[in-house]
Amino acid sequence: MKSITFLPKLILIILLATCILLLALSPPALAQEPDYDRVNAIAEQLNCPTCAGINLADCRTQTCAQWKDQISEFVTEGQSDQQILDYFATRFGEQVLQEPPKRGFTLSLWILPVIAFLVGGLWLIYTLRRWSSQQPAPVPIRLAGEGRAATSTNSHGPSDYYLEQVNKDLGTDEI
Amino acid sequence: MIEQIEQVLPQQQSATGRNVTIVAGTVFLLGLLTIFAIGLQKIESGELQGRPASNFTLPLFDQFEQDEITLNELQGQVVIINFWASWCVECFKEAALLEQAWRDYKDAGVMFIGVDYLDTEELALAYMADYDITYPSGPDMGSTISRDYAITGVPETFFIDKAGNIAHIKIGPIEKSELYDLLDTLLAEE
């Protein structure tokens, strides 16, 4: 009877001991294998330092391989993505970042396109409105021989000259 | 006839406005192109020869007694600044020579400085151990020194005379005869 009550306790103790053992062993085992998806994701945010226009993840040079190893080490150590990116920017300069930081002079790289888009849009709207509001005002045109006034556009400036020219060319300039 | 005239005249009227728009657009585009062209302009290290060497403070790797070295504090000495990296195959060819020259000339008033370019510290230290580099070397933090000296790659070596001017620039690995001749010439200058 005594052994029957003792058995569940023994099983419980063994289970607890196993859990403790697993917990004790797991962290080092996990720490030795970085998350390569994360390493690649970080590498995609960095430029190859020695070749133009290629990000670190796609680069096959020795330098890039070294940098990716360095990222793996940092990931293994438990550093955050931002900490790793900050390290590379501090160590090698901000030009290694795919995206320029949103501060200082490089902030203008983020703001200027938006400003240019807004200004361009406003300018386009203004120009289109101005052009559409410049509907020709009716102007009487008297054609020789017909003795009547017709309506046409533009009563001032160059248009008068052109009208005269048209009338001359048509031989109808005698009113 | 009247209809034809009506079609032509509005275009004439708005021609001035459109011209203004075209001119403004052209000026804007030319401005952008000018800014772009200025951005593309890049000075190369060769153009720095004869000019005063840009001052810098280089943090040194832990193995050195000093924490950092500042160029301006070396006025009156001949200074050799060598840009290198552990991934640079060409750097291997001159590493032992530079160390030998440092040992041969350090007592004559020559200072060697190694600037580690775009490198990881672990491999840089391994490289220095492999070639037994003992002259002050450190990482180029933020690549600022490389940028100031407008290097085109590694290895690249700058020879600074006693007056603090860049007397010579060697792009690529240097040969012993050239290195020693240059050092002798610079040391002989007053």
CSV table of N, CA and C in Angstrom, one decimal, chain B residues 40-138:
chain,number,residue,atom,x,y,z
B,40,LEU,N,28.3,63.4,-58.1
B,40,LEU,CA,29.2,62.4,-58.7
B,40,LEU,C,30.7,62.7,-58.7
B,41,GLN,N,30.9,64.0,-58.5
B,41,GLN,CA,32.3,64.4,-58.5
B,41,GLN,C,33.0,63.8,-57.2
B,42,LYS,N,34.1,63.2,-57.4
B,42,LYS,CA,34.7,62.5,-56.3
B,42,LYS,C,36.2,62.7,-56.4
B,43,ILE,N,36.8,63.2,-55.4
B,43,ILE,CA,38.3,63.4,-55.4
B,43,ILE,C,38.9,62.0,-55.2
B,44,GLU,N,40.0,61.8,-55.8
B,44,GLU,CA,40.8,60.6,-55.7
B,44,GLU,C,42.0,60.8,-54.9
B,45,SER,N,42.5,59.8,-54.3
B,45,SER,CA,43.7,59.9,-53.4
B,45,SER,C,44.9,60.6,-54.1
B,46,GLY,N,45.1,60.3,-55.3
B,46,GLY,CA,46.2,60.8,-56.1
B,46,GLY,C,46.3,62.3,-56.1
B,47,GLU,N,45.1,62.9,-56.0
B,47,GLU,CA,45.0,64.4,-56.1
B,47,GLU,C,45.5,65.0,-54.8
B,48,LEU,N,45.6,64.2,-53.7
B,48,LEU,CA,46.0,64.8,-52.4
B,48,LEU,C,47.5,65.0,-52.3
B,49,GLN,N,48.2,64.4,-53.2
B,49,GLN,CA,49.7,64.5,-53.1
B,49,GLN,C,50.1,66.0,-53.1
B,50,GLY,N,51.0,66.3,-52.1
B,50,GLY,CA,51.5,67.7,-51.9
B,50,GLY,C,50.6,68.5,-51.0
B,51,ARG,N,49.5,68.0,-50.7
B,51,ARG,CA,48.6,68.7,-49.7
B,51,ARG,C,48.9,68.3,-48.3
B,52,PRO,N,48.5,69.2,-47.3
B,52,PRO,CA,48.7,68.8,-45.9
B,52,PRO,C,47.8,67.5,-45.6
B,53,ALA,N,48.4,66.7,-44.9
B,53,ALA,CA,47.7,65.4,-44.5
B,53,ALA,C,46.6,65.8,-43.5
B,54,SER,N,45.4,65.2,-43.8
B,54,SER,CA,44.3,65.4,-42.9
B,54,SER,C,44.5,64.8,-41.6
B,55,ASN,N,44.2,65.5,-40.5
B,55,ASN,CA,44.4,65.0,-39.2
B,55,ASN,C,43.4,63.9,-38.8
B,56,PHE,N,43.7,63.0,-38.0
B,56,PHE,CA,42.8,62.0,-37.5
B,56,PHE,C,43.3,61.4,-36.2
B,57,THR,N,42.3,60.8,-35.5
B,57,THR,CA,42.7,60.1,-34.3
B,57,THR,C,42.2,58.7,-34.5
B,58,LEU,N,43.1,57.7,-34.5
B,58,LEU,CA,42.8,56.3,-34.7
B,58,LEU,C,42.8,55.6,-33.4
B,59,PRO,N,41.6,54.9,-33.1
B,59,PRO,CA,41.6,54.1,-31.9
B,59,PRO,C,42.4,52.8,-32.2
B,60,LEU,N,43.3,52.4,-31.3
B,60,LEU,CA,44.1,51.3,-31.6
B,60,LEU,C,43.5,50.0,-31.0
B,61,PHE,N,43.9,48.9,-31.6
B,61,PHE,CA,43.5,47.6,-31.1
B,61,PHE,C,44.0,47.4,-29.7
B,62,ASP,N,43.3,46.5,-28.9
B,62,ASP,CA,43.6,46.4,-27.5
B,62,ASP,C,45.0,46.0,-27.2
B,63,GLN,N,45.7,45.3,-28.1
B,63,GLN,CA,47.0,44.8,-27.8
B,63,GLN,C,48.1,45.9,-27.7
B,64,PHE,N,47.8,47.1,-28.1
B,64,PHE,CA,48.7,48.2,-28.0
B,64,PHE,C,48.6,48.9,-26.7
B,65,GLU,N,49.7,49.5,-26.2
B,65,GLU,CA,49.7,50.2,-24.9
B,65,GLU,C,48.8,51.4,-25.0
B,66,GLN,N,49.0,52.1,-26.1
B,66,GLN,CA,48.2,53.4,-26.3
B,66,GLN,C,46.8,53.0,-26.7
B,67,ASP,N,45.9,53.9,-26.3
B,67,ASP,CA,44.5,53.7,-26.7
B,67,ASP,C,44.2,54.2,-28.1
B,68,GLU,N,44.9,55.3,-28.5
B,68,GLU,CA,44.7,55.9,-29.8
B,68,GLU,C,45.9,56.6,-30.2
B,69,ILE,N,45.9,57.0,-31.5
B,69,ILE,CA,47.1,57.8,-32.0
B,69,ILE,C,46.5,58.9,-32.8
B,70,THR,N,47.1,60.1,-32.7
B,70,THR,CA,46.7,61.3,-33.4
B,70,THR,C,47.8,61.8,-34.3
B,71,LEU,N,47.4,62.0,-35.6
B,71,LEU,CA,48.4,62.3,-36.6
B,71,LEU,C,49.2,63.6,-36.2
B,72,ASN,N,48.4,64.6,-35.8
B,72,ASN,CA,49.0,65.9,-35.6
B,72,ASN,C,50.0,65.9,-34.5
B,73,GLU,N,50.0,64.9,-33.6
B,73,GLU,CA,50.9,64.8,-32.5
B,73,GLU,C,52.3,64.2,-33.0
B,74,LEU,N,52.3,63.9,-34.3
B,74,LEU,CA,53.5,63.3,-34.8
B,74,LEU,C,54.3,64.3,-35.7
B,75,GLN,N,53.9,65.5,-35.6
B,75,GLN,CA,54.6,66.5,-36.5
B,75,GLN,C,56.1,66.5,-36.2
B,76,GLY,N,56.8,66.6,-37.3
B,76,GLY,CA,58.3,66.6,-37.3
B,76,GLY,C,58.8,65.2,-37.5
B,77,GLN,N,57.9,64.2,-37.6
B,77,GLN,CA,58.3,62.8,-37.9
B,77,GLN,C,57.8,62.5,-39.3
B,78,VAL,N,58.5,61.5,-39.9
B,78,VAL,CA,58.0,60.9,-41.1
B,78,VAL,C,57.0,59.9,-40.7
B,79,VAL,N,55.8,60.0,-41.3
B,79,VAL,CA,54.7,59.0,-41.0
B,79,VAL,C,54.2,58.3,-42.2
B,80,ILE,N,54.1,57.0,-42.0
B,80,ILE,CA,53.6,56.1,-43.1
B,80,ILE,C,52.3,55.6,-42.6
B,81,ILE,N,51.2,55.9,-43.4
B,81,ILE,CA,49.9,55.5,-43.1
B,81,ILE,C,49.5,54.4,-44.1
B,82,ASN,N,49.3,53.2,-43.6
B,82,ASN,CA,49.0,52.1,-44.5
B,82,ASN,C,47.5,51.6,-44.3
B,83,PHE,N,46.7,51.7,-45.3
B,83,PHE,CA,45.4,51.2,-45.3
B,83,PHE,C,45.4,49.7,-45.7
B,84,TRP,N,44.8,48.8,-44.9
B,84,TRP,CA,44.8,47.4,-45.1
B,84,TRP,C,43.6,46.7,-44.6
B,85,ALA,N,43.4,45.5,-45.0
B,85,ALA,CA,42.3,44.7,-44.5
B,85,ALA,C,42.7,43.2,-44.5
B,86,SER,N,42.1,42.5,-43.6
B,86,SER,CA,42.4,41.0,-43.5
B,86,SER,C,41.9,40.3,-44.8
B,87,TRP,N,40.9,40.8,-45.4
B,87,TRP,CA,40.4,40.1,-46.6
B,87,TRP,C,41.1,40.5,-47.9
B,88,CYS,N,42.1,41.4,-47.8
B,88,CYS,CA,42.7,41.9,-48.9
B,88,CYS,C,44.0,41.1,-49.3
B,89,VAL,N,43.9,40.4,-50.4
B,89,VAL,CA,44.9,39.4,-50.8
B,89,VAL,C,46.2,40.2,-51.1
B,90,GLU,N,46.1,41.4,-51.7
B,90,GLU,CA,47.3,42.2,-52.1
B,90,GLU,C,48.0,42.7,-50.8
B,91,CYS,N,47.3,42.8,-49.7
B,91,CYS,CA,47.9,43.3,-48.5
B,91,CYS,C,48.9,42.3,-47.9
B,92,PHE,N,48.6,41.0,-48.2
B,92,PHE,CA,49.5,40.0,-47.7
B,92,PHE,C,50.9,40.2,-48.2
B,93,LYS,N,51.0,40.7,-49.4
B,93,LYS,CA,52.3,40.7,-50.1
B,93,LYS,C,53.2,41.7,-49.5
B,94,GLU,N,52.7,42.7,-48.8
B,94,GLU,CA,53.5,43.8,-48.3
B,94,GLU,C,53.5,43.8,-46.7
B,95,ALA,N,52.7,42.9,-46.1
B,95,ALA,CA,52.6,43.0,-44.7
B,95,ALA,C,53.9,42.8,-43.9
B,96,ALA,N,54.6,41.7,-44.3
B,96,ALA,CA,55.9,41.4,-43.7
B,96,ALA,C,56.9,42.5,-44.0
B,97,LEU,N,56.9,43.1,-45.2
B,97,LEU,CA,57.8,44.1,-45.5
B,97,LEU,C,57.6,45.4,-44.7
B,98,LEU,N,56.3,45.8,-44.5
B,98,LEU,CA,56.0,46.9,-43.7
B,98,LEU,C,56.5,46.8,-42.3
B,99,GLU,N,56.3,45.6,-41.7
B,99,GLU,CA,56.7,45.3,-40.4
B,99,GLU,C,58.2,45.4,-40.3
B,100,GLN,N,58.9,44.9,-41.3
B,100,GLN,CA,60.4,44.9,-41.3
B,100,GLN,C,60.9,46.4,-41.4
B,101,ALA,N,60.2,47.1,-42.2
B,101,ALA,CA,60.6,48.5,-42.4
B,101,ALA,C,60.4,49.3,-41.1
B,102,TRP,N,59.3,49.0,-40.4
B,102,TRP,CA,59.0,49.7,-39.1
B,102,TRP,C,60.1,49.4,-38.1
B,103,ARG,N,60.5,48.1,-38.1
B,103,ARG,CA,61.6,47.8,-37.1
B,103,ARG,C,62.9,48.4,-37.5
B,104,ASP,N,63.1,48.6,-38.8
B,104,ASP,CA,64.4,49.1,-39.3
B,104,ASP,C,64.4,50.7,-39.1
B,105,TYR,N,63.3,51.3,-39.2
B,105,TYR,CA,63.3,52.8,-39.2
B,105,TYR,C,62.7,53.5,-38.0
B,106,LYS,N,62.1,52.7,-37.1
B,106,LYS,CA,61.4,53.4,-36.0
B,106,LYS,C,62.3,54.2,-35.1
B,107,ASP,N,63.6,53.8,-35.0
B,107,ASP,CA,64.5,54.6,-34.2
B,107,ASP,C,65.1,55.8,-34.9
B,108,ALA,N,64.8,55.8,-36.2
B,108,ALA,CA,65.3,57.0,-37.0
B,108,ALA,C,64.3,58.1,-37.1
B,109,GLY,N,63.1,57.9,-36.4
B,109,GLY,CA,62.1,59.0,-36.5
B,109,GLY,C,61.0,58.7,-37.5
B,110,VAL,N,60.7,57.5,-37.7
B,110,VAL,CA,59.6,57.2,-38.7
B,110,VAL,C,58.5,56.5,-37.9
B,111,MET,N,57.3,56.9,-38.1
B,111,MET,CA,56.1,56.2,-37.4
B,111,MET,C,55.3,55.5,-38.5
B,112,PHE,N,55.0,54.3,-38.2
B,112,PHE,CA,54.0,53.6,-39.1
B,112,PHE,C,52.7,53.5,-38.4
B,113,ILE,N,51.6,53.7,-39.2
B,113,ILE,CA,50.3,53.5,-38.7
B,113,ILE,C,49.5,52.6,-39.6
B,114,GLY,N,48.8,51.6,-39.1
B,114,GLY,CA,48.0,50.8,-39.9
B,114,GLY,C,46.5,51.1,-39.7
B,115,VAL,N,45.8,51.4,-40.7
B,115,VAL,CA,44.4,51.7,-40.7
B,115,VAL,C,43.6,50.5,-41.3
B,116,ASP,N,42.9,49.8,-40.4
B,116,ASP,CA,42.2,48.6,-40.8
B,116,ASP,C,40.8,49.1,-41.4
B,117,TYR,N,40.7,48.7,-42.7
B,117,TYR,CA,39.6,49.2,-43.5
B,117,TYR,C,38.5,48.1,-43.7
B,118,LEU,N,37.3,48.4,-43.3
B,118,LEU,CA,36.1,47.6,-43.6
B,118,LEU,C,36.4,46.1,-43.2
B,119,ASP,N,36.8,45.9,-42.0
B,119,ASP,CA,37.2,44.6,-41.5
B,119,ASP,C,36.6,44.2,-40.2
B,120,THR,N,36.5,42.9,-40.0
B,120,THR,CA,36.0,42.5,-38.7
B,120,THR,C,37.2,42.3,-37.7
B,121,GLU,N,37.0,42.7,-36.5
B,121,GLU,CA,38.1,42.7,-35.6
B,121,GLU,C,38.8,41.4,-35.4
B,122,GLU,N,38.0,40.3,-35.3
B,122,GLU,CA,38.6,39.0,-35.0
B,122,GLU,C,39.6,38.6,-36.1
B,123,LEU,N,39.2,38.8,-37.4
B,123,LEU,CA,40.1,38.5,-38.5
B,123,LEU,C,41.2,39.4,-38.6
B,124,ALA,N,41.0,40.7,-38.3
B,124,ALA,CA,42.1,41.7,-38.3
B,124,ALA,C,43.2,41.3,-37.3
B,125,LEU,N,42.8,40.9,-36.2
B,125,LEU,CA,43.7,40.6,-35.1
B,125,LEU,C,44.5,39.3,-35.5
B,126,ALA,N,43.8,38.4,-36.2
B,126,ALA,CA,44.4,37.1,-36.6
B,126,ALA,C,45.5,37.5,-37.7
B,127,TYR,N,45.1,38.4,-38.6
B,127,TYR,CA,46.0,38.8,-39.7
B,127,TYR,C,47.3,39.5,-39.0
B,128,MET,N,47.1,40.3,-38.0
B,128,MET,CA,48.2,41.0,-37.4
B,128,MET,C,49.1,40.0,-36.7
B,129,ALA,N,48.5,39.0,-36.1
B,129,ALA,CA,49.3,37.9,-35.4
B,129,ALA,C,50.0,37.1,-36.5
B,130,ASP,N,49.4,36.8,-37.6
B,130,ASP,CA,50.1,36.0,-38.6
B,130,ASP,C,51.4,36.7,-39.1
B,131,TYR,N,51.3,38.0,-39.3
B,131,TYR,CA,52.4,38.8,-39.8
B,131,TYR,C,53.2,39.5,-38.7
B,132,ASP,N,52.9,39.2,-37.5
B,132,ASP,CA,53.6,39.8,-36.4
B,132,ASP,C,53.7,41.3,-36.4
B,133,ILE,N,52.6,41.9,-36.7
B,133,ILE,CA,52.5,43.4,-36.9
B,133,ILE,C,52.6,44.0,-35.5
B,134,THR,N,53.6,44.9,-35.3
B,134,THR,CA,53.8,45.5,-34.0
B,134,THR,C,53.6,47.0,-34.1
B,135,TYR,N,53.5,47.6,-35.3
B,135,TYR,CA,53.3,49.1,-35.4
B,135,TYR,C,51.8,49.4,-35.1
B,136,PRO,N,51.6,50.6,-34.6
B,136,PRO,CA,50.2,50.9,-34.1
B,136,PRO,C,49.2,50.7,-35.3
B,137,SER,N,48.1,49.9,-35.0
B,137,SER,CA,47.1,49.7,-36.0
B,137,SER,C,45.7,49.7,-35.2
B,138,GLY,N,44.7,50.1,-36.0
B,138,GLY,CA,43.4,50.1,-35.4
B,138,GLY,C,42.3,50.2,-36.4
